[in-house]
Coordinates of C-alpha atoms and ligand atoms in Angstrom, one line a residue:
M1 CA 4.4 -130.0 67.6
K2 CA 1.0 -129.2 68.7
V3 CA -2.4 -128.3 67.0
Y4 CA -5.3 -126.5 69.0
K5 CA -8.8 -126.2 67.5
F6 CA -10.9 -123.3 69.0
G7 CA -14.5 -123.4 68.0
G8 CA -17.0 -120.5 67.3
A9 CA -17.9 -120.2 71.0
S10 CA -14.3 -119.7 72.2
V11 CA -14.2 -116.6 69.8
K12 CA -17.5 -115.5 70.3
D13 CA -16.7 -111.9 71.7
A14 CA -13.7 -109.9 73.0
S15 CA -13.3 -111.6 76.3
A16 CA -13.4 -115.1 74.6
F17 CA -10.6 -113.8 72.4
R18 CA -8.7 -112.8 75.8
N19 CA -9.3 -115.9 77.1
L20 CA -7.9 -117.8 74.3
A21 CA -4.7 -115.8 74.2
S22 CA -4.4 -116.6 77.7
I23 CA -4.7 -120.2 77.1
V24 CA -2.3 -120.1 74.4
R25 CA 0.3 -118.3 76.6
T26 CA -0.2 -120.6 79.7
Q27 CA -1.0 -124.1 77.9
G28 CA 0.4 -123.7 74.5
G29 CA 3.8 -122.0 74.2
E30 CA 5.2 -119.5 71.9
R31 CA 6.0 -121.9 68.8
Q32 CA 5.6 -125.4 67.5
L33 CA 1.8 -124.7 67.9
L34 CA -0.8 -124.3 65.0
L35 CA -4.0 -122.7 65.9
V36 CA -7.3 -123.6 63.9
V37 CA -10.0 -121.2 64.5
S38 CA -13.7 -121.3 63.6
A39 CA -15.9 -118.5 62.5
M40 CA -17.1 -116.3 65.5
G41 CA -20.1 -117.5 67.3
K42 CA -22.9 -118.3 65.1
T43 CA -21.5 -116.4 62.1
T44 CA -21.7 -119.5 59.8
N45 CA -25.4 -119.9 60.3
A46 CA -25.5 -116.1 59.6
L47 CA -23.7 -116.2 56.4
E48 CA -25.8 -119.2 55.2
Q49 CA -28.8 -116.9 55.7
V50 CA -27.5 -113.9 53.7
M51 CA -26.1 -116.4 51.1
D52 CA -29.7 -117.6 50.7
L53 CA -31.2 -114.1 50.3
A54 CA -28.6 -113.0 47.7
Y55 CA -29.0 -116.2 45.7
Q56 CA -32.7 -115.6 45.7
Q57 CA -32.1 -112.1 44.5
K58 CA -33.7 -110.7 47.8
D59 CA -32.5 -108.0 50.0
F60 CA -29.9 -109.0 52.3
Q61 CA -28.7 -105.5 53.5
Q62 CA -30.0 -106.0 57.1
E63 CA -28.5 -109.4 57.8
Y64 CA -25.3 -108.2 56.1
T65 CA -25.1 -105.3 58.4
Q66 CA -25.7 -107.2 61.4
L67 CA -22.8 -109.7 60.4
K68 CA -20.8 -106.5 59.8
D69 CA -21.5 -104.8 63.1
Y70 CA -21.0 -107.9 65.1
H71 CA -17.3 -108.3 63.8
T72 CA -16.7 -104.5 64.0
G73 CA -17.9 -104.4 67.4
V74 CA -15.6 -107.2 68.7
L75 CA -12.6 -105.7 66.9
Q76 CA -13.2 -102.2 68.1
E77 CA -13.5 -103.6 71.7
L78 CA -10.0 -105.3 71.2
F79 CA -8.3 -102.6 69.2
P80 CA -10.0 -99.3 70.3
Q81 CA -7.1 -97.4 68.3
Q82 CA -6.3 -97.1 64.9
H83 CA -4.7 -100.6 63.9
P84 CA -4.1 -102.4 60.8
A85 CA -6.6 -105.1 62.0
H86 CA -9.4 -102.6 61.1
E87 CA -8.2 -102.3 57.5
R88 CA -8.0 -106.0 57.0
Q89 CA -11.4 -106.7 58.5
E90 CA -12.8 -103.7 56.3
H91 CA -11.3 -105.3 53.2
L92 CA -12.8 -108.7 54.0
L93 CA -16.3 -107.4 54.6
R94 CA -16.1 -105.2 51.4
L95 CA -15.2 -108.3 49.3
L96 CA -18.0 -110.2 51.1
L97 CA -20.5 -107.6 50.0
Q98 CA -19.1 -107.5 46.4
D99 CA -19.5 -111.2 46.1
L100 CA -23.0 -110.9 47.4
Q101 CA -24.2 -108.0 45.2
S102 CA -22.7 -109.8 42.3
M103 CA -24.2 -113.2 43.0
D104 CA -25.1 -115.2 39.6
P105 CA -28.5 -116.6 40.7
S106 CA -28.1 -119.3 37.7
G107 CA -24.7 -120.3 39.1
E108 CA -24.4 -123.6 41.2
Y109 CA -25.7 -123.0 44.6
D110 CA -23.2 -125.3 46.5
Q111 CA -20.1 -123.6 44.7
L112 CA -21.3 -120.1 45.5
Y113 CA -22.1 -121.2 49.1
D114 CA -18.5 -122.1 49.8
Q115 CA -17.2 -118.9 48.4
I116 CA -19.5 -116.9 50.6
V117 CA -19.5 -118.9 53.9
S118 CA -15.8 -119.0 54.0
Y119 CA -15.6 -115.4 54.8
G120 CA -16.5 -116.4 58.7
E121 CA -13.3 -118.1 59.2
L122 CA -11.3 -115.5 57.0
L123 CA -12.5 -113.0 59.4
S124 CA -12.1 -114.6 62.7
S125 CA -8.7 -115.8 61.9
S126 CA -7.5 -112.4 61.1
I127 CA -8.7 -111.0 64.0
L128 CA -6.9 -113.8 66.0
H129 CA -3.9 -113.2 64.2
Y130 CA -3.7 -109.6 65.0
F131 CA -4.8 -109.8 68.7
L132 CA -2.2 -112.8 69.4
Q133 CA 0.4 -110.6 67.9
E134 CA -0.6 -107.5 70.0
Q135 CA -0.4 -109.7 73.2
G136 CA 3.3 -110.5 72.2
L137 CA 2.5 -113.9 70.9
Q138 CA 4.4 -113.7 67.5
N139 CA 2.5 -115.6 64.8
K140 CA 1.9 -116.0 61.0
W141 CA -1.5 -116.1 59.4
V142 CA -1.7 -118.7 56.8
D143 CA -4.5 -119.4 54.3
S144 CA -5.6 -122.9 54.7
R145 CA -7.0 -123.3 51.4
K146 CA -3.5 -123.1 50.0
Y147 CA -2.6 -126.2 52.2
I148 CA -5.7 -128.2 52.5
R149 CA -6.1 -129.7 48.8
T150 CA -9.6 -130.8 48.0
D151 CA -11.7 -131.9 45.0
S152 CA -14.5 -129.8 44.0
S153 CA -17.3 -131.6 45.9
W154 CA -18.6 -128.2 47.1
R155 CA -19.9 -128.2 50.9
E156 CA -18.2 -131.5 51.5
A157 CA -15.1 -131.5 49.8
K158 CA -12.9 -134.5 49.8
V159 CA -9.3 -134.1 51.0
D160 CA -6.4 -135.2 48.5
W161 CA -4.1 -136.5 51.3
V162 CA -1.1 -136.9 49.4
S163 CA -0.7 -133.3 48.1
T164 CA -2.2 -131.9 51.4
E165 CA 0.7 -133.4 53.3
R166 CA 3.2 -132.5 50.8
Q167 CA 2.0 -128.8 51.0
I168 CA 2.0 -128.7 54.8
K169 CA 5.5 -130.5 55.0
Q170 CA 6.9 -127.9 52.6
D171 CA 7.0 -124.7 54.7
L172 CA 4.9 -124.9 57.8
P173 CA 7.4 -127.0 60.1
A174 CA 10.0 -124.3 59.3
V175 CA 7.7 -121.4 60.3
L176 CA 6.6 -123.4 63.5
E177 CA 10.2 -123.4 64.6
Q178 CA 10.2 -119.6 64.9
E179 CA 6.6 -118.8 65.9
L180 CA 2.9 -119.8 66.0
V181 CA 0.7 -120.3 63.0
V182 CA -3.1 -119.2 62.9
T183 CA -5.2 -120.8 60.3
Q184 CA -8.8 -121.3 59.5
G185 CA -11.0 -124.2 60.1
F186 CA -13.6 -125.6 57.7
L187 CA -12.0 -124.4 54.5
G188 CA -9.9 -126.1 51.8
G189 CA -9.0 -125.2 48.3
T190 CA -9.2 -126.9 44.8
P191 CA -6.0 -127.2 42.7
E192 CA -7.4 -124.1 40.5
G193 CA -7.7 -122.2 43.7
R194 CA -11.4 -122.1 44.4
T195 CA -12.6 -122.2 48.1
T196 CA -14.3 -125.3 49.4
T197 CA -15.8 -126.3 52.8
L198 CA -15.3 -129.5 54.5
G199 CA -18.9 -129.7 55.9
R200 CA -20.5 -127.9 58.7
E201 CA -18.6 -128.2 62.0
G202 CA -15.7 -129.3 60.1
S203 CA -12.9 -127.3 61.8
D204 CA -12.3 -130.2 64.3
F205 CA -11.6 -132.1 61.0
S206 CA -9.3 -129.2 59.5
A207 CA -7.1 -129.4 62.8
A208 CA -6.7 -133.2 62.4
I209 CA -5.8 -132.7 58.8
F210 CA -2.9 -130.3 60.1
A211 CA -2.0 -132.5 62.7
Y212 CA -1.6 -135.4 60.4
G213 CA 0.4 -133.3 57.9
L214 CA 2.7 -132.0 60.9
D215 CA 3.0 -135.4 62.4
A216 CA 2.0 -133.6 65.6
T217 CA 2.6 -134.9 69.0
E218 CA -0.8 -134.1 70.1
M219 CA -4.1 -132.3 69.1
C220 CA -6.7 -130.4 71.5
I221 CA -10.0 -129.4 70.9
W222 CA -11.1 -126.5 73.0
K223 CA -14.7 -126.6 74.0
D224 CA -17.3 -125.2 76.4
V225 CA -17.5 -128.5 78.3
E226 CA -15.2 -130.4 80.5
G227 CA -14.4 -133.1 77.8
L228 CA -16.0 -135.8 76.2
L229 CA -19.1 -136.6 78.1
N230 CA -21.5 -139.7 78.0
A231 CA -24.4 -137.4 77.0
D232 CA -25.4 -134.0 76.0
P233 CA -25.9 -131.8 79.1
K234 CA -28.8 -130.1 77.1
Y235 CA -30.9 -133.2 77.5
F236 CA -29.3 -135.2 80.5
P237 CA -28.9 -133.4 83.9
D238 CA -26.3 -135.7 85.2
T239 CA -23.4 -136.4 82.8
V240 CA -20.0 -138.2 83.3
R241 CA -17.0 -137.0 81.6
Y242 CA -14.6 -139.9 80.0
A243 CA -11.2 -139.4 81.3
E244 CA -9.6 -141.6 78.8
I245 CA -11.4 -143.3 75.6
S246 CA -10.2 -145.1 72.5
Y247 CA -10.5 -143.7 69.0
Q248 CA -12.8 -146.5 68.2
E249 CA -15.4 -145.6 70.9
T250 CA -15.1 -141.9 69.9
V251 CA -15.7 -142.6 66.1
E252 CA -18.7 -144.9 66.9
M253 CA -20.1 -142.1 69.1
A254 CA -19.8 -139.7 66.5
Y255 CA -21.4 -142.0 64.1
Y256 CA -24.4 -142.4 66.1
G257 CA -24.9 -138.7 66.2
A258 CA -22.9 -137.3 69.4
S259 CA -22.2 -133.8 68.2
V260 CA -18.9 -133.5 70.4
I261 CA -16.4 -134.1 67.5
H262 CA -16.9 -134.0 63.8
P263 CA -16.9 -137.7 62.7
K264 CA -14.0 -137.3 60.3
T265 CA -11.6 -136.0 63.0
I266 CA -10.5 -139.3 64.5
K267 CA -9.3 -141.1 61.2
P268 CA -6.2 -139.0 60.4
L269 CA -5.0 -138.8 64.2
A270 CA -5.6 -142.7 64.6
N271 CA -3.6 -143.2 61.4
K272 CA -0.6 -141.4 62.8
Q273 CA -1.4 -142.4 66.4
I274 CA -1.7 -138.6 67.4
P275 CA -3.6 -138.4 70.7
L276 CA -6.7 -136.1 70.9
H277 CA -7.2 -134.1 73.9
V278 CA -10.7 -132.4 74.6
K279 CA -10.6 -129.6 77.2
S280 CA -12.6 -126.8 78.4
F281 CA -11.7 -123.4 77.6
L282 CA -13.4 -122.2 80.6
N283 CA -11.3 -124.4 82.9
P284 CA -8.0 -124.9 80.7
T285 CA -6.2 -126.7 83.7
G286 CA -9.0 -129.2 84.0
A287 CA -8.0 -132.9 82.9
G288 CA -10.3 -133.0 80.1
T289 CA -10.6 -136.3 78.1
K290 CA -7.6 -138.2 76.2
I291 CA -8.7 -139.9 73.1
Y292 CA -6.0 -142.5 72.0
N293 CA -5.3 -145.9 71.2
C294 CA -6.3 -147.7 74.4
R295 CA -9.1 -150.1 75.8
F296 CA -11.2 -149.9 78.9
D297 CA -13.9 -152.3 79.8
K298 CA -17.1 -151.0 81.6
L299 CA -17.4 -147.6 80.0
A300 CA -20.3 -145.6 81.5
P301 CA -23.1 -145.9 78.9
A302 CA -23.2 -143.1 76.2
Y303 CA -26.4 -141.7 75.5
I304 CA -26.9 -140.3 72.0
I305 CA -30.1 -138.8 70.4
K306 CA -30.5 -137.9 66.8
E307 CA -33.3 -135.5 66.3
N308 CA -35.4 -135.0 63.1
Q309 CA -35.6 -138.6 61.9
C310 CA -37.8 -140.3 59.7
L311 CA -38.8 -143.8 59.5
V312 CA -39.5 -145.4 56.1
S313 CA -40.8 -148.8 55.4
F314 CA -41.0 -150.5 52.2
A315 CA -43.4 -153.6 51.7
V316 CA -43.4 -155.7 48.7
K317 CA -46.8 -155.4 46.8
D318 CA -47.7 -159.0 46.5
F319 CA -46.9 -160.6 49.7
T320 CA -44.0 -162.1 48.6
F321 CA -41.1 -161.9 50.9
V322 CA -38.5 -159.2 50.8
S323 CA -35.7 -160.6 48.8
E324 CA -31.9 -159.8 48.2
K325 CA -33.2 -158.4 44.7
N326 CA -35.6 -156.1 46.3
L327 CA -33.2 -155.0 48.7
S328 CA -30.7 -154.4 46.1
T329 CA -33.1 -152.1 44.3
I330 CA -33.8 -150.1 47.5
F331 CA -30.0 -149.8 48.4
G332 CA -29.4 -148.6 44.7
V333 CA -31.7 -145.8 45.1
L334 CA -30.7 -144.8 48.4
S335 CA -27.2 -144.4 47.5
E336 CA -27.9 -142.3 44.4
L337 CA -30.1 -140.0 46.4
R338 CA -27.4 -139.7 49.1
I339 CA -29.9 -141.1 51.7
K340 CA -27.9 -142.4 54.7
I341 CA -29.2 -145.3 56.6
N342 CA -28.9 -144.6 60.4
L343 CA -30.8 -148.0 61.4
M344 CA -32.5 -150.7 59.3
Q345 CA -34.5 -153.7 60.1
N346 CA -36.4 -156.2 57.9
S347 CA -39.2 -158.5 58.3
A348 CA -40.9 -161.0 56.0
I349 CA -42.7 -158.7 53.9
S350 CA -41.2 -155.2 54.9
F351 CA -37.9 -153.3 55.3
S352 CA -37.6 -150.5 57.3
I353 CA -34.9 -147.5 57.4
C354 CA -34.3 -144.7 59.8
T355 CA -32.8 -141.8 58.2
D356 CA -32.2 -138.1 58.7
F357 CA -35.3 -136.2 57.4
H358 CA -35.1 -134.4 53.9
A359 CA -38.1 -133.5 52.4
E360 CA -36.8 -133.2 48.9
R361 CA -34.9 -136.5 49.0
L362 CA -37.8 -138.4 50.5
H363 CA -39.9 -137.0 47.8
R364 CA -37.6 -138.3 45.1
L365 CA -37.2 -141.8 46.9
M366 CA -40.9 -142.2 46.8
Q367 CA -41.3 -141.4 43.2
R368 CA -38.5 -143.8 42.2
L369 CA -39.9 -146.6 44.3
H370 CA -43.5 -146.5 44.5
D371 CA -44.2 -148.8 41.7
Q372 CA -42.4 -151.6 43.2
F373 CA -43.2 -151.1 46.8
V374 CA -46.1 -149.9 49.2
I375 CA -44.1 -147.1 51.1
H376 CA -45.0 -145.7 54.5
Y377 CA -43.1 -143.1 56.5
N378 CA -43.3 -141.3 59.8
T379 CA -41.4 -138.0 60.5
N380 CA -40.4 -136.0 63.5
L381 CA -38.9 -139.0 65.2
R382 CA -35.7 -139.4 67.2
L383 CA -33.2 -142.1 67.3
F384 CA -31.9 -143.0 70.7
T385 CA -28.7 -144.8 70.9
I386 CA -27.1 -146.3 74.0
K387 CA -23.4 -147.3 73.5
N388 CA -22.4 -149.9 76.4
Y389 CA -25.7 -150.2 77.7
T390 CA -26.8 -151.5 80.9
T391 CA -30.4 -152.7 81.8
E392 CA -30.8 -149.9 83.9
S393 CA -29.7 -147.5 81.2
I394 CA -32.3 -148.8 78.9
T395 CA -35.1 -148.7 81.6
K396 CA -34.2 -145.0 82.3
L397 CA -34.3 -144.0 78.9
M398 CA -37.2 -145.8 77.3
D399 CA -39.3 -144.5 80.4
A400 CA -42.9 -144.1 78.7
K401 CA -41.8 -143.6 75.3
E402 CA -43.9 -144.9 72.3
I403 CA -41.4 -147.1 70.4
L404 CA -41.5 -147.6 66.8
L405 CA -38.6 -149.8 66.3
E406 CA -35.9 -151.2 68.5
Q407 CA -32.7 -153.1 68.0
R408 CA -29.9 -154.3 70.1
T409 CA -26.4 -155.8 69.5
R410 CA -24.1 -156.9 72.2
T411 CA -22.8 -153.4 72.9
T412 CA -25.4 -151.0 71.6
F413 CA -29.1 -150.5 72.2
Q414 CA -31.1 -148.2 69.6
F415 CA -34.6 -147.3 69.4
V416 CA -36.8 -144.9 67.3
S417 CA -39.5 -142.9 69.2
K418 CA -41.5 -139.8 68.8
Ligands
LIG1 N1 -17.8 -122.6 61.1 C1 -18.2 -123.8 60.6 C2 -19.6 -124.1 61.3 O1 -19.9 -123.7 62.0 C3 -17.3 -124.8 60.9 C4 -17.0 -125.1 62.5 O2 -17.5 -124.5 63.3 O3 -16.6 -126.2 62.6 O4 -20.0 -125.1 60.7
MG2 MG1 -19.1 -123.6 64.7

């Protein structure tokens, strides 16, 4: 039993769909394989935009039409003749339009967001269903919102693992005995049947949830890079692919901000010892990366950059030392405002944190604590992390940068810079 996840880039146009079908045929097989698919290309961003406009009661027609034309264009290329795929797509696009038109501006934004943004995956998965079918790859389209049970933490829904696993085991294994299954990434459903989403880029996590529920023998994420690399090729010219790497290393890299795999993906896989492969859909027979329970010494240093960081420092007003009591106050407010610490450091009279920049949360943080502390902050910073660093790798990365804060442990070197 295998689970494949295809991201937005692997379904961004008609030829990407053709390539995907050929990967399923040559690498996957005709059954015992569940396919999880993201929204086409940059559709989720586009849906976020339309959502914003509709919520503010502004004109969204142009943005909606763009989305519609994009999907219709791809489908037209895949099915130039009359085909049920067209009706299905028109139906979904009509529902989306109705939801936008009837948007209640006094409703809860995050809840409405989930109802709108989920159309991206509903659309891409139905195209994939019909297209594979047409290619002779018999498959069943299933609605992941009926399988992935979540609470109603909109936009970041928490999975109810027990009922999700029960739901998946109830009928999917039997279906998969006979044919392929096509479903959506990113989406879940509450017990009352409302749509939720699992957080941006959450399709990797969806695939891992299905792999967990199915006790899959492996999962594979198909990407536009050769596997798990030690750095983002956007920033670094010479990257190295890890052939094999442990769950633990991967989780840590995701934690520090490597955008390769959604951070929540690894845990369910590690719990059931399901190996995760990362492969390139541009070179499907390439070796890729295998992530599993293993241990390697002397891994190539991994370079990770987190953009849009903010460094906040709290100083005690009367020159007393930063005490546990002060820290506890600060931590309490950070947790309440959902401000996540990416790095922290304290000195005698001040305490500093590096965090993702959110203007509104930062403003509230200042409001809450300015009575007790002198607070300074710098924005527009970057947090650099080198995992498994060497002296050479540090020199290379720090080269002529202005460093605001630095920290090292035995395995990890981090600094904050402009
Ligand atoms: N389509 C969603 C997003 O772009 C989920 C995903 O791609 O993983 O965030
Ligand atoms: Mg995506």
